Amino acid sequence: MGLEVAEVCNKERSRQTMLKMLTSWLPLLCRTSNITGMPMLSITERPEDRKILEDAVDMLLHEEQRQVLSL
């Protein structure tokens, strides 16, 4: 029983950390430009980065996803 509680606590902590990270970095990554004036995270140039961000957002609760994606 104690192991299950610890696992739930770890998942909650990971989710909260992911929420903080996404709310801090996602607006910067989406709006920052490189030298050519193009967004840093172009769908055609960096699909692996897009997949990582999608997985990170999927880790959040529905309301947290809405919060992050509305930034």
CSV table of N, CA and C in Angstrom, one decimal, residues 16-71:
chain,number,residue,atom,x,y,z
A,16,GLN,N,3.0,18.3,-11.8
A,16,GLN,CA,3.1,19.7,-11.3
A,16,GLN,C,4.4,20.3,-11.9
A,17,THR,N,5.4,19.6,-11.9
A,17,THR,CA,6.7,20.1,-12.5
A,17,THR,C,6.5,20.4,-13.9
A,18,MET,N,5.9,19.4,-14.6
A,18,MET,CA,5.7,19.6,-16.1
A,18,MET,C,4.8,20.8,-16.3
A,19,LEU,N,3.8,21.1,-15.5
A,19,LEU,CA,2.9,22.2,-15.7
A,19,LEU,C,3.7,23.5,-15.5
A,20,LYS,N,4.6,23.6,-14.5
A,20,LYS,CA,5.4,24.8,-14.3
A,20,LYS,C,6.4,25.0,-15.5
A,21,MET,N,7.0,23.9,-15.9
A,21,MET,CA,7.9,24.0,-17.0
A,21,MET,C,7.2,24.5,-18.3
A,22,LEU,N,6.1,23.9,-18.6
A,22,LEU,CA,5.4,24.3,-19.8
A,22,LEU,C,4.9,25.7,-19.8
A,23,THR,N,4.4,26.2,-18.7
A,23,THR,CA,3.9,27.5,-18.6
A,23,THR,C,5.0,28.5,-18.6
A,24,SER,N,6.2,28.1,-18.2
A,24,SER,CA,7.4,29.0,-18.3
A,24,SER,C,8.0,29.0,-19.7
A,25,TRP,N,8.1,27.9,-20.3
A,25,TRP,CA,8.9,27.8,-21.6
A,25,TRP,C,8.1,27.8,-22.8
A,26,LEU,N,6.9,27.3,-22.8
A,26,LEU,CA,6.1,27.1,-24.1
A,26,LEU,C,5.9,28.5,-24.8
A,27,PRO,N,5.5,29.5,-24.1
A,27,PRO,CA,5.3,30.8,-24.8
A,27,PRO,C,6.7,31.3,-25.4
A,28,LEU,N,7.7,31.1,-24.7
A,28,LEU,CA,9.1,31.5,-25.2
A,28,LEU,C,9.4,30.7,-26.4
A,29,LEU,N,9.3,29.4,-26.4
A,29,LEU,CA,9.6,28.6,-27.5
A,29,LEU,C,8.8,28.9,-28.8
A,30,CYS,N,7.5,29.2,-28.5
A,30,CYS,CA,6.6,29.4,-29.7
A,30,CYS,C,6.8,30.8,-30.3
A,31,ARG,N,7.2,31.8,-29.5
A,31,ARG,CA,7.3,33.1,-30.0
A,31,ARG,C,8.7,33.6,-30.3
A,32,THR,N,9.7,32.9,-29.9
A,32,THR,CA,11.1,33.3,-30.1
A,32,THR,C,11.4,33.0,-31.6
A,33,SER,N,12.2,33.9,-32.2
A,33,SER,CA,12.6,33.6,-33.6
A,33,SER,C,14.1,33.4,-33.6
A,34,ASN,N,14.5,32.7,-34.6
A,34,ASN,CA,16.0,32.5,-34.9
A,34,ASN,C,16.4,33.7,-35.8
A,35,ILE,N,17.6,33.6,-36.3
A,35,ILE,CA,18.1,34.6,-37.2
A,35,ILE,C,17.3,34.9,-38.4
A,36,THR,N,16.7,33.9,-39.0
A,36,THR,CA,15.9,34.1,-40.2
A,36,THR,C,14.5,34.7,-39.9
A,37,GLY,N,14.1,34.8,-38.7
A,37,GLY,CA,12.8,35.4,-38.3
A,37,GLY,C,11.7,34.3,-38.3
A,38,MET,N,12.1,33.1,-38.4
A,38,MET,CA,11.1,32.0,-38.3
A,38,MET,C,11.0,31.5,-36.9
A,39,PRO,N,9.8,31.0,-36.5
A,39,PRO,CA,9.7,30.5,-35.1
A,39,PRO,C,10.7,29.4,-34.8
A,40,MET,N,11.2,29.3,-33.6
A,40,MET,CA,12.2,28.3,-33.2
A,40,MET,C,11.6,26.9,-33.4
A,41,LEU,N,10.4,26.7,-33.1
A,41,LEU,CA,9.8,25.3,-33.2
A,41,LEU,C,8.9,25.2,-34.4
A,42,SER,N,9.5,25.1,-35.5
A,42,SER,CA,8.7,24.9,-36.8
A,42,SER,C,8.3,23.5,-36.9
A,43,ILE,N,7.0,23.3,-37.3
A,43,ILE,CA,6.5,21.9,-37.4
A,43,ILE,C,7.3,21.1,-38.4
A,44,THR,N,7.6,21.7,-39.5
A,44,THR,CA,8.4,21.0,-40.5
A,44,THR,C,9.8,20.7,-40.2
A,45,GLU,N,10.4,21.6,-39.4
A,45,GLU,CA,11.8,21.5,-39.1
A,45,GLU,C,12.1,20.6,-37.9
A,46,ARG,N,11.2,20.6,-36.9
A,46,ARG,CA,11.5,20.0,-35.7
A,46,ARG,C,10.3,19.1,-35.2
A,47,PRO,N,10.0,18.1,-35.9
A,47,PRO,CA,8.8,17.2,-35.5
A,47,PRO,C,9.1,16.5,-34.2
A,48,GLU,N,10.3,16.2,-33.9
A,48,GLU,CA,10.6,15.5,-32.7
A,48,GLU,C,10.4,16.4,-31.5
A,49,ASP,N,10.7,17.6,-31.6
A,49,ASP,CA,10.4,18.6,-30.5
A,49,ASP,C,8.9,18.7,-30.3
A,50,ARG,N,8.2,18.8,-31.4
A,50,ARG,CA,6.7,18.9,-31.3
A,50,ARG,C,6.1,17.6,-30.6
A,51,LYS,N,6.6,16.5,-30.9
A,51,LYS,CA,6.2,15.2,-30.3
A,51,LYS,C,6.4,15.3,-28.8
A,52,ILE,N,7.6,15.7,-28.4
A,52,ILE,CA,8.0,15.8,-27.0
A,52,ILE,C,7.0,16.7,-26.2
A,53,LEU,N,6.8,17.9,-26.8
A,53,LEU,CA,5.8,18.9,-26.2
A,53,LEU,C,4.4,18.3,-26.2
A,54,GLU,N,4.0,17.6,-27.2
A,54,GLU,CA,2.6,17.0,-27.2
A,54,GLU,C,2.5,16.0,-26.0
A,55,ASP,N,3.6,15.2,-25.9
A,55,ASP,CA,3.6,14.2,-24.8
A,55,ASP,C,3.5,14.9,-23.4
A,56,ALA,N,4.3,16.0,-23.3
A,56,ALA,CA,4.3,16.7,-22.0
A,56,ALA,C,2.9,17.3,-21.7
A,57,VAL,N,2.3,17.8,-22.7
A,57,VAL,CA,0.9,18.4,-22.5
A,57,VAL,C,-0.1,17.3,-22.2
A,58,ASP,N,0.1,16.2,-22.8
A,58,ASP,CA,-0.8,15.0,-22.6
A,58,ASP,C,-0.7,14.5,-21.2
A,59,MET,N,0.4,14.7,-20.5
A,59,MET,CA,0.6,14.3,-19.2
A,59,MET,C,-0.2,15.1,-18.1
A,60,LEU,N,-0.7,16.2,-18.6
A,60,LEU,CA,-1.5,17.1,-17.7
A,60,LEU,C,-2.9,16.8,-17.6
A,61,LEU,N,-3.6,17.2,-16.6
A,61,LEU,CA,-5.1,17.1,-16.5
A,61,LEU,C,-5.7,18.0,-17.5
A,62,HIS,N,-6.9,17.8,-17.9
A,62,HIS,CA,-7.6,18.5,-19.0
A,62,HIS,C,-7.6,20.0,-18.7
A,63,GLU,N,-7.9,20.4,-17.5
A,63,GLU,CA,-8.0,21.9,-17.2
A,63,GLU,C,-6.6,22.5,-17.3
A,64,GLU,N,-5.6,21.7,-16.9
A,64,GLU,CA,-4.2,22.2,-17.0
A,64,GLU,C,-3.8,22.4,-18.4
A,65,GLN,N,-4.2,21.4,-19.3
A,65,GLN,CA,-3.9,21.5,-20.7
A,65,GLN,C,-4.5,22.8,-21.3
A,66,ARG,N,-5.7,23.1,-20.9
A,66,ARG,CA,-6.4,24.3,-21.4
A,66,ARG,C,-5.6,25.5,-21.0
A,67,GLN,N,-5.1,25.5,-19.7
A,67,GLN,CA,-4.4,26.6,-19.2
A,67,GLN,C,-3.1,26.8,-20.0
A,68,VAL,N,-2.3,25.7,-20.2
A,68,VAL,CA,-1.1,25.8,-20.9
A,68,VAL,C,-1.3,26.2,-22.4
A,69,LEU,N,-2.2,25.6,-23.0
A,69,LEU,CA,-2.4,25.9,-24.5
A,69,LEU,C,-3.0,27.3,-24.7
A,70,SER,N,-3.5,27.9,-23.7
A,70,SER,CA,-4.1,29.3,-23.9
A,70,SER,C,-3.1,30.4,-23.7
A,71,LEU,N,-1.9,30.0,-23.4
A,71,LEU,CA,-0.8,31.0,-23.1
A,71,LEU,C,-0.4,31.8,-24.4
